[in-house]
Amino acid sequence: MLALALASGCGGASEPPPPEGASASTSGAEAERGPSLAEVLRMAHRSEANRARDRYRHPEETLAFFGVRPDMTVLELAPGGGWYTEILAPYLRGRGRLVEAIPAADSESEYQRNSGNAFRAQLEERAALYGPVETVLLDPTRGVQLGESGSIDAVLTFRNLHNWYTAGRLEEVLREVFRVLKPGGVFGVVEHRAGEGASAEAGRESGYLPEAWVIEQIQGAGFTLEARSEINANPADTHEHPNGVWSLPPALRGGDVDRDAFLAIGESDRMTLRFRKPD
């Protein structure tokens, strides 16, 4: 930064450096406008393990389907280990605003507490790359407080609805999402999709939810279904596994039992839905 300040004082304003982890070949103009989604996906901070999941999660196509732009205020719900955060944060940095809904640092649940604190540590470690990332509360033991009413352009959730349904928090989460979205704002949902004839109740154990039921719940909270996509569909997933969706990668909860068969299937069959808060 000192070097930049000195350079700036020697005639003409200097261009800002590219985000940490960006390709060395990134031009000054590209750095000024910020990286595209395709460029973020190629950045060095993404591990090989995370890149390997792109073939199942289709992040560029999914975020484009949700209409995410770099100048938006985006709220990501329950980011887990931050797989999507490491894409969204560099993409929005300096142009938009990223808010993450995570568990309380002193959550009554040890799992939630550890998850939230590990995520906070990741934000701190990658502050130079991510820039400022805000956090709000989404904790099964403490409740849901997602921020100011009408302050968010897009809310995104990836494979979380079944957890909130099991915890008895789904209605509360949907109500909060509706409240914080601006009129006309987008609610983007990716969720494990149950097989034909499966019940929502079975999803408490399997992790799979019926698509029609999910749509009904979200519409019941006031949203309008705008579009559906098969971007994240997986026809190879039979939806019937001994450990539910967690039989499949990346969890592979069954260990070595039928491991090769589950790896061949890949990640779960998923619905991808775009809702909008009425304008």
PDB file of C-alpha atoms in Angstrom:
ATOM      1  CA  MET A   1       0.000   0.000   0.000  1.00  0.00           C
ATOM      2  CA  LEU A   2       2.912   2.364   0.756  1.00  0.00           C
ATOM      3  CA  ALA A   3       4.361   1.605  -2.664  1.00  0.00           C
ATOM      4  CA  LEU A   4       1.022   2.432  -4.245  1.00  0.00           C
ATOM      5  CA  ALA A   5       0.814   5.692  -2.335  1.00  0.00           C
ATOM      6  CA  LEU A   6       4.302   6.697  -3.501  1.00  0.00           C
ATOM      7  CA  ALA A   7       3.511   5.755  -7.082  1.00  0.00           C
ATOM      8  CA  SER A   8       0.315   7.770  -6.941  1.00  0.00           C
ATOM      9  CA  GLY A   9       2.230  10.831  -5.798  1.00  0.00           C
ATOM     10  CA  CYS A  10       4.573  10.695  -8.807  1.00  0.00           C
ATOM     11  CA  GLY A  11       2.194  11.921 -11.459  1.00  0.00           C
ATOM     12  CA  GLY A  12      -1.230  10.399 -12.184  1.00  0.00           C
ATOM     13  CA  ALA A  13      -3.440   8.102 -10.155  1.00  0.00           C
ATOM     14  CA  SER A  14      -2.359   4.474  -9.976  1.00  0.00           C
ATOM     15  CA  GLU A  15      -4.813   1.656 -10.680  1.00  0.00           C
ATOM     16  CA  PRO A  16      -5.890  -0.503  -7.707  1.00  0.00           C
ATOM     17  CA  PRO A  17      -4.169  -3.877  -7.389  1.00  0.00           C
ATOM     18  CA  PRO A  18      -6.127  -6.969  -8.370  1.00  0.00           C
ATOM     19  CA  PRO A  19      -7.635  -8.970  -5.477  1.00  0.00           C
ATOM     20  CA  GLU A  20      -5.267 -11.394  -3.785  1.00  0.00           C
ATOM     21  CA  GLY A  21      -5.398 -14.716  -5.635  1.00  0.00           C
ATOM     22  CA  ALA A  22      -6.268 -13.183  -8.998  1.00  0.00           C
ATOM     23  CA  SER A  23      -4.349 -14.266 -12.071  1.00  0.00           C
ATOM     24  CA  ALA A  24      -1.112 -12.370 -12.654  1.00  0.00           C
ATOM     25  CA  SER A  25      -2.243 -11.831 -16.244  1.00  0.00           C
ATOM     26  CA  THR A  26      -5.276  -9.801 -15.162  1.00  0.00           C
ATOM     27  CA  SER A  27      -5.104  -6.432 -16.921  1.00  0.00           C
ATOM     28  CA  GLY A  28      -5.480  -3.083 -15.181  1.00  0.00           C
ATOM     29  CA  ALA A  29      -8.887  -2.566 -16.775  1.00  0.00           C
ATOM     30  CA  GLU A  30     -10.069  -5.997 -15.585  1.00  0.00           C
ATOM     31  CA  ALA A  31      -8.853  -5.274 -12.055  1.00  0.00           C
ATOM     32  CA  GLU A  32     -10.701  -1.944 -12.035  1.00  0.00           C
ATOM     33  CA  ARG A  33     -13.986  -3.446 -13.173  1.00  0.00           C
ATOM     34  CA  GLY A  34     -13.551  -6.446 -10.901  1.00  0.00           C
ATOM     35  CA  PRO A  35     -13.405 -10.115 -11.864  1.00  0.00           C
ATOM     36  CA  SER A  36     -16.196 -11.862 -13.725  1.00  0.00           C
ATOM     37  CA  LEU A  37     -17.684 -15.044 -12.284  1.00  0.00           C
ATOM     38  CA  ALA A  38     -15.623 -17.091 -14.728  1.00  0.00           C
ATOM     39  CA  GLU A  39     -12.474 -15.313 -13.541  1.00  0.00           C
ATOM     40  CA  VAL A  40     -13.329 -15.839  -9.872  1.00  0.00           C
ATOM     41  CA  LEU A  41     -13.762 -19.556 -10.483  1.00  0.00           C
ATOM     42  CA  ARG A  42     -10.196 -19.711 -11.798  1.00  0.00           C
ATOM     43  CA  MET A  43      -8.655 -17.760  -8.918  1.00  0.00           C
ATOM     44  CA  ALA A  44      -5.908 -19.387  -6.875  1.00  0.00           C
ATOM     45  CA  HIS A  45      -7.683 -19.297  -3.506  1.00  0.00           C
ATOM     46  CA  ARG A  46     -10.068 -22.069  -4.568  1.00  0.00           C
ATOM     47  CA  SER A  47      -8.789 -25.511  -3.607  1.00  0.00           C
ATOM     48  CA  GLU A  48      -8.711 -28.419  -6.044  1.00  0.00           C
ATOM     49  CA  ALA A  49     -11.343 -30.175  -3.919  1.00  0.00           C
ATOM     50  CA  ASN A  50     -13.709 -27.225  -4.232  1.00  0.00           C
ATOM     51  CA  ARG A  51     -13.058 -26.834  -7.951  1.00  0.00           C
ATOM     52  CA  ALA A  52     -13.909 -30.518  -8.402  1.00  0.00           C
ATOM     53  CA  ARG A  53     -17.463 -29.806  -7.184  1.00  0.00           C
ATOM     54  CA  ASP A  54     -18.114 -27.240  -9.914  1.00  0.00           C
ATOM     55  CA  ARG A  55     -19.255 -30.033 -12.249  1.00  0.00           C
ATOM     56  CA  TYR A  56     -22.123 -30.822  -9.851  1.00  0.00           C
ATOM     57  CA  ARG A  57     -22.892 -27.350  -8.485  1.00  0.00           C
ATOM     58  CA  HIS A  58     -22.539 -25.261 -11.673  1.00  0.00           C
ATOM     59  CA  PRO A  59     -21.830 -22.018  -9.799  1.00  0.00           C
ATOM     60  CA  GLU A  60     -21.499 -19.742 -12.824  1.00  0.00           C
ATOM     61  CA  GLU A  61     -24.743 -20.932 -14.400  1.00  0.00           C
ATOM     62  CA  THR A  62     -26.592 -21.029 -11.072  1.00  0.00           C
ATOM     63  CA  LEU A  63     -25.682 -17.475 -10.040  1.00  0.00           C
ATOM     64  CA  ALA A  64     -26.509 -16.247 -13.538  1.00  0.00           C
ATOM     65  CA  PHE A  65     -29.909 -17.957 -13.317  1.00  0.00           C
ATOM     66  CA  PHE A  66     -30.541 -16.165 -10.013  1.00  0.00           C
ATOM     67  CA  GLY A  67     -29.582 -12.889 -11.685  1.00  0.00           C
ATOM     68  CA  VAL A  68     -26.760 -12.076  -9.275  1.00  0.00           C
ATOM     69  CA  ARG A  69     -24.816  -8.992 -10.383  1.00  0.00           C
ATOM     70  CA  PRO A  70     -21.624  -7.574  -8.844  1.00  0.00           C
ATOM     71  CA  ASP A  71     -23.359  -4.357  -7.754  1.00  0.00           C
ATOM     72  CA  MET A  72     -25.996  -6.151  -5.653  1.00  0.00           C
ATOM     73  CA  THR A  73     -26.429  -6.574  -1.925  1.00  0.00           C
ATOM     74  CA  VAL A  74     -26.503 -10.351  -1.519  1.00  0.00           C
ATOM     75  CA  LEU A  75     -27.397 -12.349   1.597  1.00  0.00           C
ATOM     76  CA  GLU A  76     -26.190 -15.960   1.729  1.00  0.00           C
ATOM     77  CA  LEU A  77     -27.973 -18.152   4.272  1.00  0.00           C
ATOM     78  CA  ALA A  78     -26.046 -20.754   6.292  1.00  0.00           C
ATOM     79  CA  PRO A  79     -22.854 -20.805   4.185  1.00  0.00           C
ATOM     80  CA  GLY A  80     -21.395 -23.852   5.967  1.00  0.00           C
ATOM     81  CA  GLY A  81     -17.734 -24.157   5.035  1.00  0.00           C
ATOM     82  CA  GLY A  82     -17.965 -21.209   2.654  1.00  0.00           C
ATOM     83  CA  TRP A  83     -17.973 -23.003  -0.710  1.00  0.00           C
ATOM     84  CA  TYR A  84     -20.133 -20.333  -2.338  1.00  0.00           C
ATOM     85  CA  THR A  85     -18.714 -17.556  -0.167  1.00  0.00           C
ATOM     86  CA  GLU A  86     -15.300 -17.905  -1.786  1.00  0.00           C
ATOM     87  CA  ILE A  87     -17.007 -17.181  -5.108  1.00  0.00           C
ATOM     88  CA  LEU A  88     -19.435 -14.472  -4.028  1.00  0.00           C
ATOM     89  CA  ALA A  89     -17.028 -12.421  -1.894  1.00  0.00           C
ATOM     90  CA  PRO A  90     -14.392 -11.682  -4.585  1.00  0.00           C
ATOM     91  CA  TYR A  91     -17.149 -11.172  -7.158  1.00  0.00           C
ATOM     92  CA  LEU A  92     -18.988  -8.553  -5.064  1.00  0.00           C
ATOM     93  CA  ARG A  93     -15.926  -6.971  -3.467  1.00  0.00           C
ATOM     94  CA  GLY A  94     -15.721  -3.222  -3.990  1.00  0.00           C
ATOM     95  CA  ARG A  95     -18.891  -3.139  -6.098  1.00  0.00           C
ATOM     96  CA  GLY A  96     -21.657  -4.767  -4.092  1.00  0.00           C
ATOM     97  CA  ARG A  97     -22.187  -5.988  -0.553  1.00  0.00           C
ATOM     98  CA  LEU A  98     -22.099  -9.519   0.870  1.00  0.00           C
ATOM     99  CA  VAL A  99     -23.932 -10.505   4.049  1.00  0.00           C
ATOM    100  CA  GLU A 100     -23.606 -13.985   5.595  1.00  0.00           C
ATOM    101  CA  ALA A 101     -26.189 -15.490   7.944  1.00  0.00           C
ATOM    102  CA  ILE A 102     -24.322 -17.702  10.428  1.00  0.00           C
ATOM    103  CA  PRO A 103     -24.713 -19.181  13.940  1.00  0.00           C
ATOM    104  CA  ALA A 104     -23.967 -17.198  17.088  1.00  0.00           C
ATOM    105  CA  ALA A 105     -20.430 -17.319  18.483  1.00  0.00           C
ATOM    106  CA  ASP A 106     -21.916 -18.626  21.731  1.00  0.00           C
ATOM    107  CA  SER A 107     -24.593 -20.855  20.186  1.00  0.00           C
ATOM    108  CA  GLU A 108     -26.092 -23.423  22.540  1.00  0.00           C
ATOM    109  CA  SER A 109     -25.361 -26.070  19.899  1.00  0.00           C
ATOM    110  CA  GLU A 110     -21.723 -27.144  19.846  1.00  0.00           C
ATOM    111  CA  TYR A 111     -21.949 -27.998  16.157  1.00  0.00           C
ATOM    112  CA  GLN A 112     -23.460 -24.609  15.293  1.00  0.00           C
ATOM    113  CA  ARG A 113     -20.975 -22.794  17.518  1.00  0.00           C
ATOM    114  CA  ASN A 114     -17.988 -24.517  15.929  1.00  0.00           C
ATOM    115  CA  SER A 115     -19.367 -24.011  12.431  1.00  0.00           C
ATOM    116  CA  GLY A 116     -19.971 -20.300  12.956  1.00  0.00           C
ATOM    117  CA  ASN A 117     -16.610 -19.666  14.568  1.00  0.00           C
ATOM    118  CA  ALA A 118     -14.744 -21.580  11.850  1.00  0.00           C
ATOM    119  CA  PHE A 119     -16.502 -19.452   9.249  1.00  0.00           C
ATOM    120  CA  ARG A 120     -15.583 -16.237  11.085  1.00  0.00           C
ATOM    121  CA  ALA A 121     -11.959 -17.380  11.138  1.00  0.00           C
ATOM    122  CA  GLN A 122     -12.106 -17.943   7.381  1.00  0.00           C
ATOM    123  CA  LEU A 123     -13.435 -14.407   6.836  1.00  0.00           C
ATOM    124  CA  GLU A 124     -10.603 -13.015   8.925  1.00  0.00           C
ATOM    125  CA  GLU A 125      -7.936 -15.054   7.156  1.00  0.00           C
ATOM    126  CA  ARG A 126      -9.182 -13.986   3.725  1.00  0.00           C
ATOM    127  CA  ALA A 127     -10.022 -10.369   4.527  1.00  0.00           C
ATOM    128  CA  ALA A 128      -7.588  -9.067   1.899  1.00  0.00           C
ATOM    129  CA  LEU A 129      -9.320 -11.115  -0.788  1.00  0.00           C
ATOM    130  CA  TYR A 130     -12.925 -10.933   0.408  1.00  0.00           C
ATOM    131  CA  GLY A 131     -13.036  -7.338   1.613  1.00  0.00           C
ATOM    132  CA  PRO A 132     -15.713  -6.402   4.158  1.00  0.00           C
ATOM    133  CA  VAL A 133     -18.258  -9.185   4.694  1.00  0.00           C
ATOM    134  CA  GLU A 134     -21.097  -8.556   7.138  1.00  0.00           C
ATOM    135  CA  THR A 135     -22.666 -11.250   9.326  1.00  0.00           C
ATOM    136  CA  VAL A 136     -26.186 -11.645  10.710  1.00  0.00           C
ATOM    137  CA  LEU A 137     -27.796 -14.303  12.902  1.00  0.00           C
ATOM    138  CA  LEU A 138     -29.229 -17.618  11.723  1.00  0.00           C
ATOM    139  CA  ASP A 139     -29.033 -20.073  14.610  1.00  0.00           C
ATOM    140  CA  PRO A 140     -31.456 -22.921  15.436  1.00  0.00           C
ATOM    141  CA  THR A 141     -30.894 -22.251  19.156  1.00  0.00           C
ATOM    142  CA  ARG A 142     -31.069 -18.441  19.038  1.00  0.00           C
ATOM    143  CA  GLY A 143     -33.418 -17.571  16.212  1.00  0.00           C
ATOM    144  CA  VAL A 144     -33.174 -15.695  12.939  1.00  0.00           C
ATOM    145  CA  GLN A 145     -32.304 -11.996  12.575  1.00  0.00           C
ATOM    146  CA  LEU A 146     -31.342 -11.236   8.987  1.00  0.00           C
ATOM    147  CA  GLY A 147     -31.032  -7.446   9.076  1.00  0.00           C
ATOM    148  CA  GLU A 148     -33.021  -4.366   8.163  1.00  0.00           C
ATOM    149  CA  SER A 149     -36.317  -4.669   6.324  1.00  0.00           C
ATOM    150  CA  GLY A 150     -36.090  -4.117   2.576  1.00  0.00           C
ATOM    151  CA  SER A 151     -32.288  -3.939   2.560  1.00  0.00           C
ATOM    152  CA  ILE A 152     -31.299  -6.941   0.378  1.00  0.00           C
ATOM    153  CA  ASP A 153     -31.375  -7.392  -3.408  1.00  0.00           C
ATOM    154  CA  ALA A 154     -30.968 -11.180  -3.454  1.00  0.00           C
ATOM    155  CA  VAL A 155     -31.084 -13.922  -0.819  1.00  0.00           C
ATOM    156  CA  LEU A 156     -29.450 -17.248  -1.707  1.00  0.00           C
ATOM    157  CA  THR A 157     -29.630 -20.639  -0.023  1.00  0.00           C
ATOM    158  CA  PHE A 158     -27.813 -23.782  -1.090  1.00  0.00           C
ATOM    159  CA  ARG A 159     -29.004 -27.145   0.293  1.00  0.00           C
ATOM    160  CA  ASN A 160     -30.350 -25.813   3.608  1.00  0.00           C
ATOM    161  CA  LEU A 161     -34.144 -26.052   3.545  1.00  0.00           C
ATOM    162  CA  HIS A 162     -34.220 -29.622   4.872  1.00  0.00           C
ATOM    163  CA  ASN A 163     -32.166 -28.571   7.909  1.00  0.00           C
ATOM    164  CA  TRP A 164     -34.536 -25.731   8.806  1.00  0.00           C
ATOM    165  CA  TYR A 165     -37.558 -27.963   8.254  1.00  0.00           C
ATOM    166  CA  THR A 166     -36.109 -30.617  10.560  1.00  0.00           C
ATOM    167  CA  ALA A 167     -35.284 -27.976  13.193  1.00  0.00           C
ATOM    168  CA  GLY A 168     -38.772 -26.470  12.983  1.00  0.00           C
ATOM    169  CA  ARG A 169     -37.378 -23.141  11.712  1.00  0.00           C
ATOM    170  CA  LEU A 170     -38.399 -23.171   8.043  1.00  0.00           C
ATOM    171  CA  GLU A 171     -41.439 -20.922   8.387  1.00  0.00           C
ATOM    172  CA  GLU A 172     -39.462 -18.439  10.490  1.00  0.00           C
ATOM    173  CA  VAL A 173     -36.575 -18.343   8.017  1.00  0.00           C
ATOM    174  CA  LEU A 174     -38.889 -17.793   5.043  1.00  0.00           C
ATOM    175  CA  ARG A 175     -40.705 -15.021   6.882  1.00  0.00           C
ATOM    176  CA  GLU A 176     -37.399 -13.275   7.655  1.00  0.00           C
ATOM    177  CA  VAL A 177     -36.176 -13.660   4.070  1.00  0.00           C
ATOM    178  CA  PHE A 178     -39.345 -12.013   2.799  1.00  0.00           C
ATOM    179  CA  ARG A 179     -38.963  -9.148   5.281  1.00  0.00           C
ATOM    180  CA  VAL A 180     -35.336  -8.260   4.472  1.00  0.00           C
ATOM    181  CA  LEU A 181     -35.694  -8.448   0.689  1.00  0.00           C
ATOM    182  CA  LYS A 182     -36.398  -5.291  -1.237  1.00  0.00           C
ATOM    183  CA  PRO A 183     -39.658  -5.263  -3.218  1.00  0.00           C
ATOM    184  CA  GLY A 184     -38.832  -7.091  -6.439  1.00  0.00           C
ATOM    185  CA  GLY A 185     -35.903  -8.845  -4.760  1.00  0.00           C
ATOM    186  CA  VAL A 186     -34.866 -12.399  -5.645  1.00  0.00           C
ATOM    187  CA  PHE A 187     -34.868 -15.504  -3.457  1.00  0.00           C
ATOM    188  CA  GLY A 188     -32.649 -18.170  -5.066  1.00  0.00           C
ATOM    189  CA  VAL A 189     -33.019 -21.734  -3.805  1.00  0.00           C
ATOM    190  CA  VAL A 190     -31.003 -24.886  -4.469  1.00  0.00           C
ATOM    191  CA  GLU A 191     -32.211 -27.940  -2.553  1.00  0.00           C
ATOM    192  CA  HIS A 192     -31.915 -31.751  -2.620  1.00  0.00           C
ATOM    193  CA  ARG A 193     -34.905 -33.005  -4.624  1.00  0.00           C
ATOM    194  CA  ALA A 194     -36.883 -36.035  -3.477  1.00  0.00           C
ATOM    195  CA  GLY A 195     -37.999 -38.778  -5.828  1.00  0.00           C
ATOM    196  CA  GLU A 196     -41.506 -39.116  -7.172  1.00  0.00           C
ATOM    197  CA  GLY A 197     -44.092 -39.702  -4.444  1.00  0.00           C
ATOM    198  CA  ALA A 198     -41.794 -38.979  -1.498  1.00  0.00           C
ATOM    199  CA  SER A 199     -43.157 -37.007   1.451  1.00  0.00           C
ATOM    200  CA  ALA A 200     -41.716 -33.926   3.084  1.00  0.00           C
ATOM    201  CA  GLU A 201     -41.741 -35.778   6.393  1.00  0.00           C
ATOM    202  CA  ALA A 202     -39.365 -38.389   4.970  1.00  0.00           C
ATOM    203  CA  GLY A 203     -36.995 -35.537   4.196  1.00  0.00           C
ATOM    204  CA  ARG A 204     -36.251 -35.142   7.900  1.00  0.00           C
ATOM    205  CA  GLU A 205     -34.248 -38.368   7.637  1.00  0.00           C
ATOM    206  CA  SER A 206     -33.220 -38.446   3.981  1.00  0.00           C
ATOM    207  CA  GLY A 207     -32.389 -34.771   3.379  1.00  0.00           C
ATOM    208  CA  TYR A 208     -34.471 -34.823   0.171  1.00  0.00           C
ATOM    209  CA  LEU A 209     -37.587 -32.622  -0.133  1.00  0.00           C
ATOM    210  CA  PRO A 210     -40.370 -32.770  -2.759  1.00  0.00           C
ATOM    211  CA  GLU A 211     -40.070 -29.886  -5.206  1.00  0.00           C
ATOM    212  CA  ALA A 212     -43.815 -29.168  -5.284  1.00  0.00           C
ATOM    213  CA  TRP A 213     -43.882 -29.020  -1.482  1.00  0.00           C
ATOM    214  CA  VAL A 214     -40.916 -26.629  -1.368  1.00  0.00           C
ATOM    215  CA  ILE A 215     -42.608 -24.332  -3.881  1.00  0.00           C
ATOM    216  CA  GLU A 216     -45.815 -24.412  -1.860  1.00  0.00           C
ATOM    217  CA  GLN A 217     -44.012 -23.463   1.375  1.00  0.00           C
ATOM    218  CA  ILE A 218     -42.175 -20.544  -0.215  1.00  0.00           C
ATOM    219  CA  GLN A 219     -45.218 -19.257  -2.048  1.00  0.00           C
ATOM    220  CA  GLY A 220     -47.082 -19.474   1.261  1.00  0.00           C
ATOM    221  CA  ALA A 221     -44.580 -16.979   2.669  1.00  0.00           C
ATOM    222  CA  GLY A 222     -45.616 -14.458   0.010  1.00  0.00           C
ATOM    223  CA  PHE A 223     -43.152 -15.145  -2.804  1.00  0.00           C
ATOM    224  CA  THR A 224     -43.919 -15.619  -6.478  1.00  0.00           C
ATOM    225  CA  LEU A 225     -42.236 -18.490  -8.326  1.00  0.00           C
ATOM    226  CA  GLU A 226     -40.560 -16.882 -11.332  1.00  0.00           C
ATOM    227  CA  ALA A 227     -38.554 -19.737 -12.885  1.00  0.00           C
ATOM    228  CA  ARG A 228     -37.297 -23.279 -12.420  1.00  0.00           C
ATOM    229  CA  SER A 229     -34.088 -24.748 -13.801  1.00  0.00           C
ATOM    230  CA  GLU A 230     -32.555 -28.187 -14.236  1.00  0.00           C
ATOM    231  CA  ILE A 231     -29.010 -26.774 -13.982  1.00  0.00           C
ATOM    232  CA  ASN A 232     -28.298 -28.884 -10.890  1.00  0.00           C
ATOM    233  CA  ALA A 233     -30.343 -31.960 -11.765  1.00  0.00           C
ATOM    234  CA  ASN A 234     -28.664 -35.379 -11.559  1.00  0.00           C
ATOM    235  CA  PRO A 235     -30.642 -38.153 -13.288  1.00  0.00           C
ATOM    236  CA  ALA A 236     -28.181 -40.739 -11.922  1.00  0.00           C
ATOM    237  CA  ASP A 237     -29.377 -40.106  -8.368  1.00  0.00           C
ATOM    238  CA  THR A 238     -31.989 -42.714  -7.391  1.00  0.00           C
ATOM    239  CA  HIS A 239     -32.873 -40.768  -4.188  1.00  0.00           C
ATOM    240  CA  GLU A 240     -32.866 -44.028  -2.230  1.00  0.00           C
ATOM    241  CA  HIS A 241     -29.720 -44.460  -0.133  1.00  0.00           C
ATOM    242  CA  PRO A 242     -29.003 -45.998   3.307  1.00  0.00           C
ATOM    243  CA  ASN A 243     -27.775 -42.679   4.716  1.00  0.00           C
ATOM    244  CA  GLY A 244     -30.028 -40.459   2.664  1.00  0.00           C
ATOM    245  CA  VAL A 245     -28.398 -37.672   0.692  1.00  0.00           C
ATOM    246  CA  TRP A 246     -25.328 -37.995   2.928  1.00  0.00           C
ATOM    247  CA  SER A 247     -24.514 -41.334   1.311  1.00  0.00           C
ATOM    248  CA  LEU A 248     -23.366 -39.346  -1.714  1.00  0.00           C
ATOM    249  CA  PRO A 249     -20.323 -37.105  -2.057  1.00  0.00           C
ATOM    250  CA  PRO A 250     -19.073 -34.958  -0.528  1.00  0.00           C
ATOM    251  CA  ALA A 251     -20.281 -36.540   2.769  1.00  0.00           C
ATOM    252  CA  LEU A 252     -19.932 -40.254   1.835  1.00  0.00           C
ATOM    253  CA  ARG A 253     -21.283 -41.125   5.261  1.00  0.00           C
ATOM    254  CA  GLY A 254     -21.210 -44.862   4.566  1.00  0.00           C
ATOM    255  CA  GLY A 255     -17.424 -44.906   4.440  1.00  0.00           C
ATOM    256  CA  ASP A 256     -16.070 -47.623   2.167  1.00  0.00           C
ATOM    257  CA  VAL A 257     -19.423 -49.404   1.781  1.00  0.00           C
ATOM    258  CA  ASP A 258     -20.474 -48.948  -1.873  1.00  0.00           C
ATOM    259  CA  ARG A 259     -18.167 -45.946  -2.005  1.00  0.00           C
ATOM    260  CA  ASP A 260     -17.307 -46.363  -5.685  1.00  0.00           C
ATOM    261  CA  ALA A 261     -20.998 -46.627  -6.599  1.00  0.00           C
ATOM    262  CA  PHE A 262     -21.819 -43.398  -4.743  1.00  0.00           C
ATOM    263  CA  LEU A 263     -18.860 -41.613  -6.304  1.00  0.00           C
ATOM    264  CA  ALA A 264     -20.108 -42.709  -9.718  1.00  0.00           C
ATOM    265  CA  ILE A 265     -23.514 -41.157  -8.990  1.00  0.00           C
ATOM    266  CA  GLY A 266     -21.950 -37.890  -7.898  1.00  0.00           C
ATOM    267  CA  GLU A 267     -23.698 -35.247  -5.825  1.00  0.00           C
ATOM    268  CA  SER A 268     -27.456 -35.252  -5.274  1.00  0.00           C
ATOM    269  CA  ASP A 269     -30.258 -34.436  -7.684  1.00  0.00           C
ATOM    270  CA  ARG A 270     -31.222 -30.819  -6.937  1.00  0.00           C
ATOM    271  CA  MET A 271     -34.013 -28.399  -7.698  1.00  0.00           C
ATOM    272  CA  THR A 272     -33.007 -24.848  -8.625  1.00  0.00           C
ATOM    273  CA  LEU A 273     -35.771 -22.283  -8.118  1.00  0.00           C
ATOM    274  CA  ARG A 274     -35.965 -18.511  -8.505  1.00  0.00           C
ATOM    275  CA  PHE A 275     -38.623 -16.682  -6.498  1.00  0.00           C
ATOM    276  CA  ARG A 276     -39.346 -12.972  -6.327  1.00  0.00           C
ATOM    277  CA  LYS A 277     -40.833 -10.759  -3.660  1.00  0.00           C
ATOM    278  CA  PRO A 278     -43.772  -8.930  -5.274  1.00  0.00           C
ATOM    279  CA  ASP A 279     -42.833  -5.423  -6.327  1.00  0.00           C
TER     280      ASP A 279
END
